Amino acid sequence: MMNKLVSADIEAYAQAHSMPESDLCRALREETQRRMEAPQMIVGPLEGAFLKMMTQLVQATSVLEIGMFTGYSALCFAEAMPAGGTVITCEVDEASAALARQYFARSPIGKKIEVRMGLALETMQDLKGPFDLIFIDADKINYVNYFRRSLDLLSPQGVILIDNVLWDGDVLKQPPPDEKTAAIQELNRTVSSDPLVSAVLVTIRDGVLVVRRKT
Ligand SMILES: C[S@@+](CC[C@H](N)C(=O)[O-])C[C@H]1O[C@@H](n2cnc3c(N)ncnc32)[C@H](O)[C@@H]1O
């Protein structure tokens, strides 16, 4: 699954002409590839650079992430934020979180990251916000629920980024082949028909939906 939408050559070219990943991110990515069963879940260097750029453009000082895995994208956000910035990141899997914590402890930048274990929807219920950037990258079945709750938690000029919205091209299939595909199609319909938000579906990697409130 994934990465068949953009050719490997084009991906490499785009990556070579984008900001490089940090040494810490590279080490984490390589260890995730060696040790974890599904390392392709990491956003990777090119989408990581995109997340950093969005963080800087929004001048985010507070980020919420749904789906930390081994912490690669959380590190990208933390690296792009000024001192004093905070990343709250949600995860259910202890083994993934253990590896993430090891890497967060290797750099002062890791101190910006707060890990919240448990189901992200429940964690979100207890959060107050506002967040300048919210990245949704877990549990596709609940994508619409995460989107709706994110709107409550978003700062006025904030941005919501939602990953894997092309789902390896399966979003084109009718009827949808499974419930995850159906959930992602519903999310894309919900966002694009919401009169209160503006969105652009960026065809980077597996598709990232960029959403902000209309002003
Ligand atoms: C695609 S991975 C996240 C990748 C990460 N953003 C990165 O780029 O390194 C999704 C993660 O979400 C976690 N997850 C799945 N369902 C969840 C839920 N309901 N609440 C919180 N985390 C969840 C999984 O354990 C998995 O580690």
PDB file of C-alpha atoms and ligand atoms in Angstrom:
ATOM      1  CA  MET A   1       0.000   0.000   0.000  1.00  0.00           C
ATOM      2  CA  MET A   2       1.092   3.508  -0.779  1.00  0.00           C
ATOM      3  CA  ASN A   3       3.624   5.418  -2.868  1.00  0.00           C
ATOM      4  CA  LYS A   4       2.369   4.124  -6.208  1.00  0.00           C
ATOM      5  CA  LEU A   5       0.733   7.458  -7.050  1.00  0.00           C
ATOM      6  CA  VAL A   6       4.025   9.264  -7.635  1.00  0.00           C
ATOM      7  CA  SER A   7       6.935   7.527  -9.399  1.00  0.00           C
ATOM      8  CA  ALA A   8      10.037   6.793  -7.325  1.00  0.00           C
ATOM      9  CA  ASP A   9      12.145   9.004  -9.625  1.00  0.00           C
ATOM     10  CA  ILE A  10       9.867  12.002  -9.263  1.00  0.00           C
ATOM     11  CA  GLU A  11       9.612  11.466  -5.506  1.00  0.00           C
ATOM     12  CA  ALA A  12      13.435  11.386  -5.250  1.00  0.00           C
ATOM     13  CA  TYR A  13      13.776  14.501  -7.405  1.00  0.00           C
ATOM     14  CA  ALA A  14      11.197  16.396  -5.346  1.00  0.00           C
ATOM     15  CA  GLN A  15      12.910  15.299  -2.154  1.00  0.00           C
ATOM     16  CA  ALA A  16      16.333  16.381  -3.426  1.00  0.00           C
ATOM     17  CA  HIS A  17      14.939  19.864  -4.091  1.00  0.00           C
ATOM     18  CA  SER A  18      13.160  20.272  -0.769  1.00  0.00           C
ATOM     19  CA  MET A  19      14.485  21.006   2.701  1.00  0.00           C
ATOM     20  CA  PRO A  20      16.462  18.004   3.984  1.00  0.00           C
ATOM     21  CA  GLU A  21      15.334  15.888   6.916  1.00  0.00           C
ATOM     22  CA  SER A  22      17.290  16.339  10.139  1.00  0.00           C
ATOM     23  CA  ASP A  23      19.878  13.789  11.260  1.00  0.00           C
ATOM     24  CA  LEU A  24      17.554  12.811  14.119  1.00  0.00           C
ATOM     25  CA  CYS A  25      14.608  12.214  11.783  1.00  0.00           C
ATOM     26  CA  ARG A  26      16.797  10.173   9.447  1.00  0.00           C
ATOM     27  CA  ALA A  27      18.038   7.995  12.318  1.00  0.00           C
ATOM     28  CA  LEU A  28      14.462   7.505  13.569  1.00  0.00           C
ATOM     29  CA  ARG A  29      13.210   6.631  10.088  1.00  0.00           C
ATOM     30  CA  GLU A  30      15.997   4.097   9.588  1.00  0.00           C
ATOM     31  CA  GLU A  31      15.437   2.469  12.987  1.00  0.00           C
ATOM     32  CA  THR A  32      11.669   2.366  12.334  1.00  0.00           C
ATOM     33  CA  GLN A  33      12.380   0.605   9.035  1.00  0.00           C
ATOM     34  CA  ARG A  34      14.575  -1.960  10.801  1.00  0.00           C
ATOM     35  CA  ARG A  35      12.333  -2.615  13.796  1.00  0.00           C
ATOM     36  CA  MET A  36       8.663  -1.951  13.014  1.00  0.00           C
ATOM     37  CA  GLU A  37       6.257  -4.099  11.006  1.00  0.00           C
ATOM     38  CA  ALA A  38       4.654  -1.262   9.045  1.00  0.00           C
ATOM     39  CA  PRO A  39       7.397   1.400   8.631  1.00  0.00           C
ATOM     40  CA  GLN A  40       5.674   2.783   5.526  1.00  0.00           C
ATOM     41  CA  MET A  41       3.247   4.533   7.891  1.00  0.00           C
ATOM     42  CA  ILE A  42       5.887   7.233   8.428  1.00  0.00           C
ATOM     43  CA  VAL A  43       5.202  10.329   6.338  1.00  0.00           C
ATOM     44  CA  GLY A  44       8.834  10.311   5.111  1.00  0.00           C
ATOM     45  CA  PRO A  45      11.242  13.090   4.121  1.00  0.00           C
ATOM     46  CA  LEU A  46       9.187  14.831   1.409  1.00  0.00           C
ATOM     47  CA  GLU A  47       5.864  14.993   3.237  1.00  0.00           C
ATOM     48  CA  GLY A  48       7.848  15.749   6.399  1.00  0.00           C
ATOM     49  CA  ALA A  49       9.315  18.811   4.661  1.00  0.00           C
ATOM     50  CA  PHE A  50       5.796  19.796   3.602  1.00  0.00           C
ATOM     51  CA  LEU A  51       4.571  19.527   7.213  1.00  0.00           C
ATOM     52  CA  LYS A  52       7.486  21.685   8.352  1.00  0.00           C
ATOM     53  CA  MET A  53       6.738  24.289   5.703  1.00  0.00           C
ATOM     54  CA  MET A  54       3.053  24.414   6.722  1.00  0.00           C
ATOM     55  CA  THR A  55       4.050  24.763  10.380  1.00  0.00           C
ATOM     56  CA  GLN A  56       6.292  27.698   9.519  1.00  0.00           C
ATOM     57  CA  LEU A  57       3.752  29.361   7.196  1.00  0.00           C
ATOM     58  CA  VAL A  58       1.023  29.196   9.850  1.00  0.00           C
ATOM     59  CA  GLN A  59       3.603  30.259  12.469  1.00  0.00           C
ATOM     60  CA  ALA A  60       2.202  27.501  14.612  1.00  0.00           C
ATOM     61  CA  THR A  61       3.059  27.484  18.299  1.00  0.00           C
ATOM     62  CA  SER A  62       0.597  24.696  19.148  1.00  0.00           C
ATOM     63  CA  VAL A  63       0.170  21.498  17.118  1.00  0.00           C
ATOM     64  CA  LEU A  64      -2.140  18.534  17.687  1.00  0.00           C
ATOM     65  CA  GLU A  65      -1.347  15.242  15.978  1.00  0.00           C
ATOM     66  CA  ILE A  66      -3.701  12.264  15.686  1.00  0.00           C
ATOM     67  CA  GLY A  67      -1.474   9.227  15.116  1.00  0.00           C
ATOM     68  CA  MET A  68       2.148   9.485  16.313  1.00  0.00           C
ATOM     69  CA  PHE A  69       3.506   5.998  15.480  1.00  0.00           C
ATOM     70  CA  THR A  70       7.287   6.218  16.172  1.00  0.00           C
ATOM     71  CA  GLY A  71       7.243  10.010  16.256  1.00  0.00           C
ATOM     72  CA  TYR A  72       8.657  11.042  12.865  1.00  0.00           C
ATOM     73  CA  SER A  73       6.010  13.619  11.949  1.00  0.00           C
ATOM     74  CA  ALA A  74       5.822  14.855  15.570  1.00  0.00           C
ATOM     75  CA  LEU A  75       9.584  15.549  15.380  1.00  0.00           C
ATOM     76  CA  CYS A  76       9.093  17.401  12.075  1.00  0.00           C
ATOM     77  CA  PHE A  77       6.524  19.696  13.714  1.00  0.00           C
ATOM     78  CA  ALA A  78       8.699  20.250  16.789  1.00  0.00           C
ATOM     79  CA  GLU A  79      11.748  21.069  14.649  1.00  0.00           C
ATOM     80  CA  ALA A  80       9.758  23.661  12.690  1.00  0.00           C
ATOM     81  CA  MET A  81       8.333  25.438  15.741  1.00  0.00           C
ATOM     82  CA  PRO A  82       9.931  28.208  17.792  1.00  0.00           C
ATOM     83  CA  ALA A  83      11.166  27.614  21.348  1.00  0.00           C
ATOM     84  CA  GLY A  84       8.130  27.331  23.599  1.00  0.00           C
ATOM     85  CA  GLY A  85       6.037  25.665  20.911  1.00  0.00           C
ATOM     86  CA  THR A  86       4.164  22.494  21.859  1.00  0.00           C
ATOM     87  CA  VAL A  87       3.093  19.354  20.007  1.00  0.00           C
ATOM     88  CA  ILE A  88       0.444  17.143  21.597  1.00  0.00           C
ATOM     89  CA  THR A  89       0.457  13.775  19.835  1.00  0.00           C
ATOM     90  CA  CYS A  90      -1.992  10.879  20.278  1.00  0.00           C
ATOM     91  CA  GLU A  91      -1.126   7.183  20.078  1.00  0.00           C
ATOM     92  CA  VAL A  92      -2.552   3.844  21.231  1.00  0.00           C
ATOM     93  CA  ASP A  93       0.404   1.531  20.615  1.00  0.00           C
ATOM     94  CA  GLU A  94       2.906   1.265  23.470  1.00  0.00           C
ATOM     95  CA  ALA A  95       5.723  -0.253  21.374  1.00  0.00           C
ATOM     96  CA  SER A  96       5.577   2.612  18.879  1.00  0.00           C
ATOM     97  CA  ALA A  97       5.466   5.162  21.693  1.00  0.00           C
ATOM     98  CA  ALA A  98       8.477   3.598  23.413  1.00  0.00           C
ATOM     99  CA  LEU A  99      10.621   4.085  20.306  1.00  0.00           C
ATOM    100  CA  ALA A 100       9.289   7.618  19.839  1.00  0.00           C
ATOM    101  CA  ARG A 101      10.160   8.555  23.414  1.00  0.00           C
ATOM    102  CA  GLN A 102      13.732   7.286  22.974  1.00  0.00           C
ATOM    103  CA  TYR A 103      14.214   9.643  20.059  1.00  0.00           C
ATOM    104  CA  PHE A 104      12.440  12.610  21.672  1.00  0.00           C
ATOM    105  CA  ALA A 105      14.849  12.243  24.612  1.00  0.00           C
ATOM    106  CA  ARG A 106      17.873  12.594  22.307  1.00  0.00           C
ATOM    107  CA  SER A 107      17.301  16.291  21.566  1.00  0.00           C
ATOM    108  CA  PRO A 108      16.092  19.382  23.444  1.00  0.00           C
ATOM    109  CA  ILE A 109      13.553  19.722  20.611  1.00  0.00           C
ATOM    110  CA  GLY A 110      11.865  16.568  21.911  1.00  0.00           C
ATOM    111  CA  LYS A 111      10.858  18.457  25.048  1.00  0.00           C
ATOM    112  CA  LYS A 112       8.246  20.293  22.974  1.00  0.00           C
ATOM    113  CA  ILE A 113       6.386  17.013  22.391  1.00  0.00           C
ATOM    114  CA  GLU A 114       3.769  15.664  24.796  1.00  0.00           C
ATOM    115  CA  VAL A 115       2.548  12.108  24.141  1.00  0.00           C
ATOM    116  CA  ARG A 116      -1.065  11.290  25.019  1.00  0.00           C
ATOM    117  CA  MET A 117      -1.740   7.556  25.091  1.00  0.00           C
ATOM    118  CA  GLY A 118      -5.283   6.332  24.421  1.00  0.00           C
ATOM    119  CA  LEU A 119      -7.973   6.568  21.785  1.00  0.00           C
ATOM    120  CA  ALA A 120      -7.514   9.888  20.037  1.00  0.00           C
ATOM    121  CA  LEU A 121     -11.222  10.751  19.932  1.00  0.00           C
ATOM    122  CA  GLU A 122     -11.390  10.461  23.729  1.00  0.00           C
ATOM    123  CA  THR A 123      -8.180  12.462  24.139  1.00  0.00           C
ATOM    124  CA  MET A 124      -9.606  15.167  21.876  1.00  0.00           C
ATOM    125  CA  GLN A 125     -12.734  15.418  24.026  1.00  0.00           C
ATOM    126  CA  ASP A 126     -10.565  16.518  26.969  1.00  0.00           C
ATOM    127  CA  LEU A 127      -8.435  18.997  25.032  1.00  0.00           C
ATOM    128  CA  LYS A 128      -9.273  22.688  25.040  1.00  0.00           C
ATOM    129  CA  GLY A 129      -7.107  24.075  22.267  1.00  0.00           C
ATOM    130  CA  PRO A 130      -6.821  26.247  20.381  1.00  0.00           C
ATOM    131  CA  PHE A 131      -4.317  24.566  18.061  1.00  0.00           C
ATOM    132  CA  ASP A 132      -2.705  26.355  15.131  1.00  0.00           C
ATOM    133  CA  LEU A 133      -2.170  23.140  13.188  1.00  0.00           C
ATOM    134  CA  ILE A 134      -3.932  19.780  13.520  1.00  0.00           C
ATOM    135  CA  PHE A 135      -2.580  16.748  11.654  1.00  0.00           C
ATOM    136  CA  ILE A 136      -4.939  13.778  11.281  1.00  0.00           C
ATOM    137  CA  ASP A 137      -3.077  10.550  10.439  1.00  0.00           C
ATOM    138  CA  ALA A 138      -4.728   7.551  12.173  1.00  0.00           C
ATOM    139  CA  ASP A 139      -7.853   5.425  12.356  1.00  0.00           C
ATOM    140  CA  LYS A 140      -9.409   6.197   8.947  1.00  0.00           C
ATOM    141  CA  ILE A 141     -12.874   5.014  10.033  1.00  0.00           C
ATOM    142  CA  ASN A 142     -13.137   8.046  12.320  1.00  0.00           C
ATOM    143  CA  TYR A 143     -11.776  10.637   9.882  1.00  0.00           C
ATOM    144  CA  VAL A 144     -15.036  12.634   9.734  1.00  0.00           C
ATOM    145  CA  ASN A 145     -15.268  12.597  13.542  1.00  0.00           C
ATOM    146  CA  TYR A 146     -11.670  13.835  13.862  1.00  0.00           C
ATOM    147  CA  PHE A 147     -12.359  16.551  11.303  1.00  0.00           C
ATOM    148  CA  ARG A 148     -15.470  17.784  13.137  1.00  0.00           C
ATOM    149  CA  ARG A 149     -13.771  17.843  16.538  1.00  0.00           C
ATOM    150  CA  SER A 150     -10.710  19.534  14.993  1.00  0.00           C
ATOM    151  CA  LEU A 151     -12.893  22.434  13.864  1.00  0.00           C
ATOM    152  CA  ASP A 152     -13.836  23.021  17.554  1.00  0.00           C
ATOM    153  CA  LEU A 153     -10.177  22.983  18.566  1.00  0.00           C
ATOM    154  CA  LEU A 154      -8.697  25.034  15.706  1.00  0.00           C
ATOM    155  CA  SER A 155      -7.403  28.570  16.219  1.00  0.00           C
ATOM    156  CA  PRO A 156      -8.983  31.214  13.915  1.00  0.00           C
ATOM    157  CA  GLN A 157      -6.094  31.207  11.413  1.00  0.00           C
ATOM    158  CA  GLY A 158      -5.274  27.542  11.959  1.00  0.00           C
ATOM    159  CA  VAL A 159      -4.953  24.747   9.438  1.00  0.00           C
ATOM    160  CA  ILE A 160      -6.056  21.110   9.474  1.00  0.00           C
ATOM    161  CA  LEU A 161      -3.955  18.612   7.480  1.00  0.00           C
ATOM    162  CA  ILE A 162      -5.451  15.187   6.792  1.00  0.00           C
ATOM    163  CA  ASP A 163      -3.214  12.409   5.468  1.00  0.00           C
ATOM    164  CA  ASN A 164      -3.837   9.508   3.054  1.00  0.00           C
ATOM    165  CA  VAL A 165      -6.904  11.080   1.468  1.00  0.00           C
ATOM    166  CA  LEU A 166      -6.128   9.429  -1.903  1.00  0.00           C
ATOM    167  CA  TRP A 167      -5.762   6.019  -0.222  1.00  0.00           C
ATOM    168  CA  ASP A 168      -3.447   4.654  -2.875  1.00  0.00           C
ATOM    169  CA  GLY A 169      -5.936   5.673  -5.569  1.00  0.00           C
ATOM    170  CA  ASP A 170      -8.775   3.606  -4.116  1.00  0.00           C
ATOM    171  CA  VAL A 171     -10.870   6.747  -3.545  1.00  0.00           C
ATOM    172  CA  LEU A 172     -11.745   6.505  -7.265  1.00  0.00           C
ATOM    173  CA  LYS A 173     -13.482   3.145  -6.802  1.00  0.00           C
ATOM    174  CA  GLN A 174     -17.275   2.939  -6.754  1.00  0.00           C
ATOM    175  CA  PRO A 175     -18.598   1.200  -4.842  1.00  0.00           C
ATOM    176  CA  PRO A 176     -15.792   1.533  -2.274  1.00  0.00           C
ATOM    177  CA  PRO A 177     -14.010  -1.818  -1.770  1.00  0.00           C
ATOM    178  CA  ASP A 178     -13.979  -1.600   2.048  1.00  0.00           C
ATOM    179  CA  GLU A 179     -15.075   0.549   4.966  1.00  0.00           C
ATOM    180  CA  LYS A 180     -11.799   2.487   5.251  1.00  0.00           C
ATOM    181  CA  THR A 181     -12.053   3.585   1.633  1.00  0.00           C
ATOM    182  CA  ALA A 182     -15.702   4.534   2.201  1.00  0.00           C
ATOM    183  CA  ALA A 183     -14.715   6.575   5.278  1.00  0.00           C
ATOM    184  CA  ILE A 184     -12.033   8.479   3.351  1.00  0.00           C
ATOM    185  CA  GLN A 185     -14.439   9.164   0.471  1.00  0.00           C
ATOM    186  CA  GLU A 186     -16.975  10.471   3.009  1.00  0.00           C
ATOM    187  CA  LEU A 187     -14.328  12.725   4.570  1.00  0.00           C
ATOM    188  CA  ASN A 188     -13.348  14.177   1.193  1.00  0.00           C
ATOM    189  CA  ARG A 189     -17.026  14.821   0.333  1.00  0.00           C
ATOM    190  CA  THR A 190     -17.714  16.314   3.758  1.00  0.00           C
ATOM    191  CA  VAL A 191     -14.794  18.728   3.610  1.00  0.00           C
ATOM    192  CA  SER A 192     -15.219  19.780  -0.022  1.00  0.00           C
ATOM    193  CA  SER A 193     -18.956  20.487   0.463  1.00  0.00           C
ATOM    194  CA  ASP A 194     -18.615  22.338   3.788  1.00  0.00           C
ATOM    195  CA  PRO A 195     -19.437  26.006   3.059  1.00  0.00           C
ATOM    196  CA  LEU A 196     -17.493  27.168   6.118  1.00  0.00           C
ATOM    197  CA  VAL A 197     -14.067  25.864   5.081  1.00  0.00           C
ATOM    198  CA  SER A 198     -11.665  26.131   2.149  1.00  0.00           C
ATOM    199  CA  ALA A 199      -9.687  23.063   1.147  1.00  0.00           C
ATOM    200  CA  VAL A 200      -7.095  21.871  -1.331  1.00  0.00           C
ATOM    201  CA  LEU A 201      -6.284  18.211  -1.874  1.00  0.00           C
ATOM    202  CA  VAL A 202      -2.541  18.149  -2.460  1.00  0.00           C
ATOM    203  CA  THR A 203      -1.303  15.108  -4.379  1.00  0.00           C
ATOM    204  CA  ILE A 204       1.863  14.704  -2.331  1.00  0.00           C
ATOM    205  CA  ARG A 205       2.633  11.054  -1.447  1.00  0.00           C
ATOM    206  CA  ASP A 206      -0.771   9.461  -0.586  1.00  0.00           C
ATOM    207  CA  GLY A 207      -2.687  12.773  -0.691  1.00  0.00           C
ATOM    208  CA  VAL A 208      -2.928  15.484   1.976  1.00  0.00           C
ATOM    209  CA  LEU A 209      -6.082  17.543   2.429  1.00  0.00           C
ATOM    210  CA  VAL A 210      -5.263  21.077   3.587  1.00  0.00           C
ATOM    211  CA  VAL A 211      -8.216  22.773   5.275  1.00  0.00           C
ATOM    212  CA  ARG A 212      -8.812  26.186   6.832  1.00  0.00           C
ATOM    213  CA  ARG A 213     -11.828  28.188   7.900  1.00  0.00           C
ATOM    214  CA  LYS A 214     -13.166  30.658   5.347  1.00  0.00           C
ATOM    215  CA  THR A 215     -12.492  34.212   6.419  1.00  0.00           C
TER     216      THR A 215
HETATM  217  C1  LIG B   1      -0.089   6.244   9.993  1.00  0.00           C
HETATM  218  S1  LIG B   1       0.512   6.004  11.607  1.00  0.00           S
HETATM  219  C2  LIG B   1       1.090   7.620  12.047  1.00  0.00           C
HETATM  220  C3  LIG B   1       2.388   7.965  11.362  1.00  0.00           C
HETATM  221  C4  LIG B   1       3.028   9.220  11.903  1.00  0.00           C
HETATM  222  N1  LIG B   1       2.156  10.363  11.769  1.00  0.00           N
HETATM  223  C5  LIG B   1       4.335   9.473  11.184  1.00  0.00           C
HETATM  224  O1  LIG B   1       4.321  10.055  10.103  1.00  0.00           O
HETATM  225  O2  LIG B   1       5.385   9.055  11.694  1.00  0.00           O
HETATM  226  C6  LIG B   1      -0.972   5.871  12.557  1.00  0.00           C
HETATM  227  C7  LIG B   1      -0.758   5.606  14.041  1.00  0.00           C
HETATM  228  O3  LIG B   1      -2.019   5.840  14.691  1.00  0.00           O
HETATM  229  C8  LIG B   1      -2.164   4.925  15.764  1.00  0.00           C
HETATM  230  N2  LIG B   1      -3.612   4.810  16.024  1.00  0.00           N
HETATM  231  C9  LIG B   1      -4.513   4.014  15.397  1.00  0.00           C
HETATM  232  N3  LIG B   1      -5.744   4.215  15.902  1.00  0.00           N
HETATM  233  C10 LIG B   1      -5.624   5.162  16.863  1.00  0.00           C
HETATM  234  C11 LIG B   1      -6.547   5.806  17.735  1.00  0.00           C
HETATM  235  N4  LIG B   1      -7.850   5.502  17.718  1.00  0.00           N
HETATM  236  N5  LIG B   1      -6.072   6.734  18.587  1.00  0.00           N
HETATM  237  C12 LIG B   1      -4.749   7.077  18.593  1.00  0.00           C
HETATM  238  N6  LIG B   1      -3.838   6.498  17.791  1.00  0.00           N
HETATM  239  C13 LIG B   1      -4.263   5.558  16.936  1.00  0.00           C
HETATM  240  C14 LIG B   1      -1.511   3.648  15.262  1.00  0.00           C
HETATM  241  O4  LIG B   1      -1.093   2.856  16.339  1.00  0.00           O
HETATM  242  C15 LIG B   1      -0.364   4.179  14.408  1.00  0.00           C
HETATM  243  O5  LIG B   1       0.846   4.196  15.148  1.00  0.00           O
END
